[in-house]
C-alpha positions as a printed NumPy array, in Angstrom:
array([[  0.   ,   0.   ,   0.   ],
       [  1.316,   3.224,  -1.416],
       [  0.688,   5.495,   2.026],
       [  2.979,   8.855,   1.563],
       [  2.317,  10.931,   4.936],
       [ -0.027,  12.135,   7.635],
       [ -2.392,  14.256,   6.311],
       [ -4.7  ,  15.668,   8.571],
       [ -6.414,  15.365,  12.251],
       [-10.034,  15.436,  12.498],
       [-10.828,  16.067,  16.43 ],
       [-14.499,  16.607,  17.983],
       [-14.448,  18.848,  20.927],
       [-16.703,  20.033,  23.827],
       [-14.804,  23.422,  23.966],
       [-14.524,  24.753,  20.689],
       [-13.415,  27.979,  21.605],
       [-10.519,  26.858,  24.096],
       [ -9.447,  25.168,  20.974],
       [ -9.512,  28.521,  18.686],
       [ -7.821,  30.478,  21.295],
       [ -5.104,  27.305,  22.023],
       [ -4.249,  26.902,  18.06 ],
       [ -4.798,  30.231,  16.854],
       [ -2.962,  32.442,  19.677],
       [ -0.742,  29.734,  21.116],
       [  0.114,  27.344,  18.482],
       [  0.675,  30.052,  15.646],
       [ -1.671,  28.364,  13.423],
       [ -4.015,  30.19 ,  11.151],
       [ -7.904,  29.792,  10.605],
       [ -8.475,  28.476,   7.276],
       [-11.433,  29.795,   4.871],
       [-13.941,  26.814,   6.018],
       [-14.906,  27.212,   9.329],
       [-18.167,  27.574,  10.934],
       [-19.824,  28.333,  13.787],
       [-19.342,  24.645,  14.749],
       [-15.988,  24.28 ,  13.264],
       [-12.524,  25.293,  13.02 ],
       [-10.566,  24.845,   9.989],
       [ -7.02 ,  25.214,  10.699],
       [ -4.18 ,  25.876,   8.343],
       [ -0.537,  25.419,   9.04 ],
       [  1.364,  25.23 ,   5.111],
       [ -0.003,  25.425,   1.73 ],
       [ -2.799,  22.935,   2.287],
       [ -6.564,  24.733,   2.682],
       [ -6.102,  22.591,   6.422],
       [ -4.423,  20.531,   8.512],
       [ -7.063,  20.431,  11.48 ],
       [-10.538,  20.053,  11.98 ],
       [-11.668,  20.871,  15.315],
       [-15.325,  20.226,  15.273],
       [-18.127,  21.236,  17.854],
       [-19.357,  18.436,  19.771],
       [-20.956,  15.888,  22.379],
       [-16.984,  14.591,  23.622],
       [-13.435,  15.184,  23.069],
       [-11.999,  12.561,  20.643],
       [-10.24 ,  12.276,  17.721],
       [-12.477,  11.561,  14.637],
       [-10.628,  10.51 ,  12.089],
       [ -6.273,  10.329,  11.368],
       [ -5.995,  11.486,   7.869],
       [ -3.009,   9.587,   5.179],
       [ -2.398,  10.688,   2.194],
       [ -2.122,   8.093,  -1.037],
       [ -0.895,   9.61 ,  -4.366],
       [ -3.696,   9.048,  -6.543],
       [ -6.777,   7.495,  -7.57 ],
       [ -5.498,   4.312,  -8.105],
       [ -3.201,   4.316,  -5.202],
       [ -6.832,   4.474,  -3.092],
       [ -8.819,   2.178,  -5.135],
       [ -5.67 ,  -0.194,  -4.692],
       [ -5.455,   0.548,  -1.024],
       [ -9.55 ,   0.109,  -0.452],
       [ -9.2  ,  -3.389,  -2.216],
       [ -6.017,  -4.847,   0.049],
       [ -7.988,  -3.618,   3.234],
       [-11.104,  -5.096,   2.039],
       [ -8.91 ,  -8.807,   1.216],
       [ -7.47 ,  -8.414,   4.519],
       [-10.933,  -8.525,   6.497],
       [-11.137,  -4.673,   6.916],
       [-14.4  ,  -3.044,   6.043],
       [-13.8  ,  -0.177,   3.743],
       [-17.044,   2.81 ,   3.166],
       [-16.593,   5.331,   0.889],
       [-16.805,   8.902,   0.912],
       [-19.945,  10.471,   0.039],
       [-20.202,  13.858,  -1.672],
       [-20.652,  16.133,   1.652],
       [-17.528,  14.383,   3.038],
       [-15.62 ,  14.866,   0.104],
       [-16.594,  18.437,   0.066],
       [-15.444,  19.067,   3.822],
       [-12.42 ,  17.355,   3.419],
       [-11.465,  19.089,   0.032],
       [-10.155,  15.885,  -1.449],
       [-11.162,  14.146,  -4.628],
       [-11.392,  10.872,  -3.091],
       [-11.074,   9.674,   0.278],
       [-12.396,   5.903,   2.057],
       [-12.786,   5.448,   6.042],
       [-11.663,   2.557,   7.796],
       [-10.543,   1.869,  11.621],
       [ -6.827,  -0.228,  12.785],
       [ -7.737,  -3.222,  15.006],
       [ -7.919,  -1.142,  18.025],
       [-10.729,   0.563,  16.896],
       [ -8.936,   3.939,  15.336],
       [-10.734,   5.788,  12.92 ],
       [ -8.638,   6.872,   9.559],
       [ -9.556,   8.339,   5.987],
       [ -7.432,   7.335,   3.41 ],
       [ -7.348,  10.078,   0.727],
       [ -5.686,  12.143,  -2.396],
       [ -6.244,  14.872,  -4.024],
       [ -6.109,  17.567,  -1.073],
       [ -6.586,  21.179,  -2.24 ],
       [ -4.517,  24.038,  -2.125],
       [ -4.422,  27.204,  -0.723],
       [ -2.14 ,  29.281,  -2.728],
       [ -2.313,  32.467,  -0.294],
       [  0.198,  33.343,   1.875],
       [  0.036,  31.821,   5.324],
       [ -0.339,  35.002,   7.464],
       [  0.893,  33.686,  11.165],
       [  0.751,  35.625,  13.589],
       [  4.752,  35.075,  15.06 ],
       [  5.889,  34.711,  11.339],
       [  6.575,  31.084,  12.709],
       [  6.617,  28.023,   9.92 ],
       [  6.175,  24.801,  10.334],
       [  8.022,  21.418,   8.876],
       [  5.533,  19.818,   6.29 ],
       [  5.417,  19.297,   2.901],
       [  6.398,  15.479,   1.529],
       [  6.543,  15.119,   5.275],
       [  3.374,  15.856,   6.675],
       [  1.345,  17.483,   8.955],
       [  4.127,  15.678,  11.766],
       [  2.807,  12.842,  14.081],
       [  0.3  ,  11.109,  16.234],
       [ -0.011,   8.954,  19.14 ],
       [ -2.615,   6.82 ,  19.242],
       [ -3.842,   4.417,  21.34 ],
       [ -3.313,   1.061,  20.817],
       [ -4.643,  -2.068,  23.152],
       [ -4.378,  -4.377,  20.462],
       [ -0.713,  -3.592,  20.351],
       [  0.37 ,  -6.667,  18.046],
       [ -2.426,  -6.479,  15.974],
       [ -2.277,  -3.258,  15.584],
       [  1.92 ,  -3.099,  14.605],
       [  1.25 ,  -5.555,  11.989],
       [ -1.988,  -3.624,  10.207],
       [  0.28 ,  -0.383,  10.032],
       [  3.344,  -2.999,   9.438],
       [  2.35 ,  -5.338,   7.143],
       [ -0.637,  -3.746,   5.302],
       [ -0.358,  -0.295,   5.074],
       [  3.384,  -0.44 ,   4.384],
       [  4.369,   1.413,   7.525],
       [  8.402,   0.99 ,   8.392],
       [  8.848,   0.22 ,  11.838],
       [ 11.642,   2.666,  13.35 ],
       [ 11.918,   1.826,  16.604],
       [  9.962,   0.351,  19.99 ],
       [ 10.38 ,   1.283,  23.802],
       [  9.702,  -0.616,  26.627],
       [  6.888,   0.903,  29.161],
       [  6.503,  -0.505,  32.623],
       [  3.4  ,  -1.469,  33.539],
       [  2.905,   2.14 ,  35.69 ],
       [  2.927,   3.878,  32.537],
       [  0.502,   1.856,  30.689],
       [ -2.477,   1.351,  33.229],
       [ -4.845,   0.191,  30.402],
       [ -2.483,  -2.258,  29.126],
       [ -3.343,  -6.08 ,  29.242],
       [ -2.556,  -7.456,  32.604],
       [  0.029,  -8.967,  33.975],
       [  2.755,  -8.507,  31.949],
       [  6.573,  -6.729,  32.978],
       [  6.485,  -4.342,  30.345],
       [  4.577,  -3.228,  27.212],
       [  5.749,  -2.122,  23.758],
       [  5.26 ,   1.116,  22.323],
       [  6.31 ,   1.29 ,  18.524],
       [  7.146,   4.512,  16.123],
       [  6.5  ,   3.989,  12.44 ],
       [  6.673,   5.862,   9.483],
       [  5.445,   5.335,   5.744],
       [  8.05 ,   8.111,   5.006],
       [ 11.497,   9.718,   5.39 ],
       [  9.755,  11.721,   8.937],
       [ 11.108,   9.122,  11.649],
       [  7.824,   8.739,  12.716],
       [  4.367,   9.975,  11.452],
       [  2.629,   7.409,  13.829],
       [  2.902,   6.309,  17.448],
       [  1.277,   3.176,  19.224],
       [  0.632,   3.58 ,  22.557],
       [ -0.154,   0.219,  24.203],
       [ -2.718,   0.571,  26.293],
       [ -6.726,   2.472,  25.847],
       [ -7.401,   6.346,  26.522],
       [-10.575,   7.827,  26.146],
       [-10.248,  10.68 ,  23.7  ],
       [ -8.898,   8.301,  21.337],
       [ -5.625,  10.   ,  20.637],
       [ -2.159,  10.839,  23.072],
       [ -0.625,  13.513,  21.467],
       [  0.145,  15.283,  18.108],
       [  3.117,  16.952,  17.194],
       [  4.026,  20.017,  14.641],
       [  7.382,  20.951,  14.34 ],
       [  8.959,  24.338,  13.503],
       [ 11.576,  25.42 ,  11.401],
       [ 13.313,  27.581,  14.214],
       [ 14.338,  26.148,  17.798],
       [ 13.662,  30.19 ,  18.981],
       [  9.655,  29.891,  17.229],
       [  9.632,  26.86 ,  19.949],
       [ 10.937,  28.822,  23.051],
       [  8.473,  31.623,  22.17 ],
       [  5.659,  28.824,  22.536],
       [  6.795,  27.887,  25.612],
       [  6.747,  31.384,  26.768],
       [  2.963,  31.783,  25.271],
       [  2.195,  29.22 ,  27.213],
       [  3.654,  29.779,  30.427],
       [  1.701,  33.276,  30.144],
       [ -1.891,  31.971,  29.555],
       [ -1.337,  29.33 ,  32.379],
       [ -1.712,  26.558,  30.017],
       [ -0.099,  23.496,  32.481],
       [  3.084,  22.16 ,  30.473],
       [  3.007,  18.3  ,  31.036],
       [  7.069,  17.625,  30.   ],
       [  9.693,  20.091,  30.003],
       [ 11.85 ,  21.064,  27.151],
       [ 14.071,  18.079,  25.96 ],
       [ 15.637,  16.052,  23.176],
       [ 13.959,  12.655,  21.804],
       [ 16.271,   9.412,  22.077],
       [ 14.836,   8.144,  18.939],
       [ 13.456,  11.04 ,  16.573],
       [ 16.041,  13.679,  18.174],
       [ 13.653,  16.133,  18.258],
       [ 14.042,  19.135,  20.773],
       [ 10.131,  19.694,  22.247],
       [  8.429,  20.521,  25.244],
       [  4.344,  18.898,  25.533],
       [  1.324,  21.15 ,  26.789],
       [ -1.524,  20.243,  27.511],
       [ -4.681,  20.571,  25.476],
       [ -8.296,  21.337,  25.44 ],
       [ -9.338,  17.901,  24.795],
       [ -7.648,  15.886,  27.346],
       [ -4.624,  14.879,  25.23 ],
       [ -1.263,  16.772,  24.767],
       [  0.277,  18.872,  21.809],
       [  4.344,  17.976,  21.359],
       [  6.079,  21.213,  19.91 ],
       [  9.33 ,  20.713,  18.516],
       [ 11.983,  21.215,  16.264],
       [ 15.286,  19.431,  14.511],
       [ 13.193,  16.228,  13.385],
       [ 15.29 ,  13.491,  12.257],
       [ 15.096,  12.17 ,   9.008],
       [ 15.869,   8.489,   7.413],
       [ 16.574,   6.701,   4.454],
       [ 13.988,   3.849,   4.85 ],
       [ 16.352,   2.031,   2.508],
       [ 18.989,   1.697,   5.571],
       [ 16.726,   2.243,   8.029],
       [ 17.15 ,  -0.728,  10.629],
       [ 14.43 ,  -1.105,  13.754],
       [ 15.845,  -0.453,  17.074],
       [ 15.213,  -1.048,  20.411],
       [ 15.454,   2.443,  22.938],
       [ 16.2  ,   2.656,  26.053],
       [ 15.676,   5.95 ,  27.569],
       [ 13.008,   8.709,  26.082],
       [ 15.315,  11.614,  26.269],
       [ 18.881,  12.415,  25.959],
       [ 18.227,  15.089,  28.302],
       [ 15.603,  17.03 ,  29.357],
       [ 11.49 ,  16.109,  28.728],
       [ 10.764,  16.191,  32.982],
       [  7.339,  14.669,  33.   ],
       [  4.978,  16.762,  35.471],
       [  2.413,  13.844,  36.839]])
């Protein structure tokens, strides 16, 4: 399956206006033409958005969006899913519309995450007016990553792995304290990054449940200082920051985590690593951090 990047985050909210204030005046994102008095179409690069944030009964995520190259690279990916024993539905003409894709199927992992598998995204050819002048790292890469939550752990690995032609990057063993919704009795559980691209990771697999459906996301910046001045935004409006500044073991990224509206945290980071997937060998880490990332709770 020909899967090129994460697209797009579709997230239902009980607080749509903590969210406009937290990704508008916070993040450094801009509102995208779209939005609604029940939604918030966010835009972050040359795409018309990146983010849905959409009024609602609970905080969840509602859908992971990956991108496919074409129409055949969808109708090809909708008939291995449907093989493999996952129900495909496709798109109507409203959803199509919302999305601003030309085609686009929905399907969920086998812990019970929701995706849209698309092409075909418009663009918005404006430029992006942010208000820091702050730009983020997209492009062939993506919108960045997400965590998602992952009971079926094994499962789960090999549907990304096997069948949507994920490359695993590396795992990390969790102790059983940091997993609390992970299967019982065990020493440790896995958590796994993968990536369909040359991002280290565009996906994480958290093993264990969480209610909104998602962990984290993470955008990254072009500038380390557009990352301190987030921090300091954030620090102002009292927003509580759930892991100090730090460096990643695995994806070397320097990032601090807030927390966010809907329950879940927001990584912010910058200095990404990037693979060849050709060498690219899995690894096993050790430690999150090389330094830094204190976790608060």
């Amino acid at each position: 399956m020909d899967i090129r990047a994460l697209g797009y985050l579709r997230i239902e909210t009980t607080d749509l206006p903590a969210w406009r204030t937290y990704v508008l005046d916070l993040l450094g994102m801009t509102e995208a033409p779209g939005s609604t008095p029940g939604s918030l179409h966010v835009r972050i690069d040359d795409r018309v958005h990146r983010f849905q944030f959409v009024a609602g009964e609970q905080d969840r995520l509602l859908a992971a969006g990956f991108e496919v190259a074409n129409a055949r690279a969808l109708e090809e990916a909708a008939a291995e899913l449907e093989g493999a024993g996952f129900p495909v539905k496709q798109a109507d003409a409203a959803t199509l519309a919302d999305r601003r894709v030309q085609g686009l199927i929905h399907c969920e992992d086998p812990s019970g995450n929701p995706l849209e598998l698309y092409w075909g995204q418009a663009q918005d050819h404006t430029p992006l007016a942010s208000p820091y002048g702050n730009r983020f790292v997209t492009g062939e890469l993506g919108l960045g990553h997400v965590v998602l939550p992952a009971p079926e752990t094994e499962t789960t690995l090999a549907f990304y792995e096997d069948l949507l032609g994920f490359q695993l990057r590396d795992s990390m063993r969790l102790p059983p304290v940091a997993v609390p919704t992970g299967a019982p009795g065990r020493d440790f559980h896995w958590m796994h990054f993968l990536s369909p691209g040359r991002r280290h990771h565009s996906l994480g697999l958290y093993p264990g449940a969480l209610p909104p459906g998602i962990v984290h996301f993470m955008v990254e910046l072009e500038k380390l200082d557009d990352v301190g001045f987030c921090l300091d935004r954030m620090n102002r409006a009292g927003v509580p920051i759930a892991s100090t500044l730090g460096r990643h073991s695995n994806d070397h990224m320097v990032s601090f985590y807030a927390q966010a509206p809907g329950g879940f945290q927001v990584e912010y980071g910058w200095d990404g690593l990037l693979v060849d997937p050709a060498t690219w060998t899995a690894k096993e880490i050790t430690a999150d951090s090389f330094w830094g990332h204190q976790w608060n709770g």
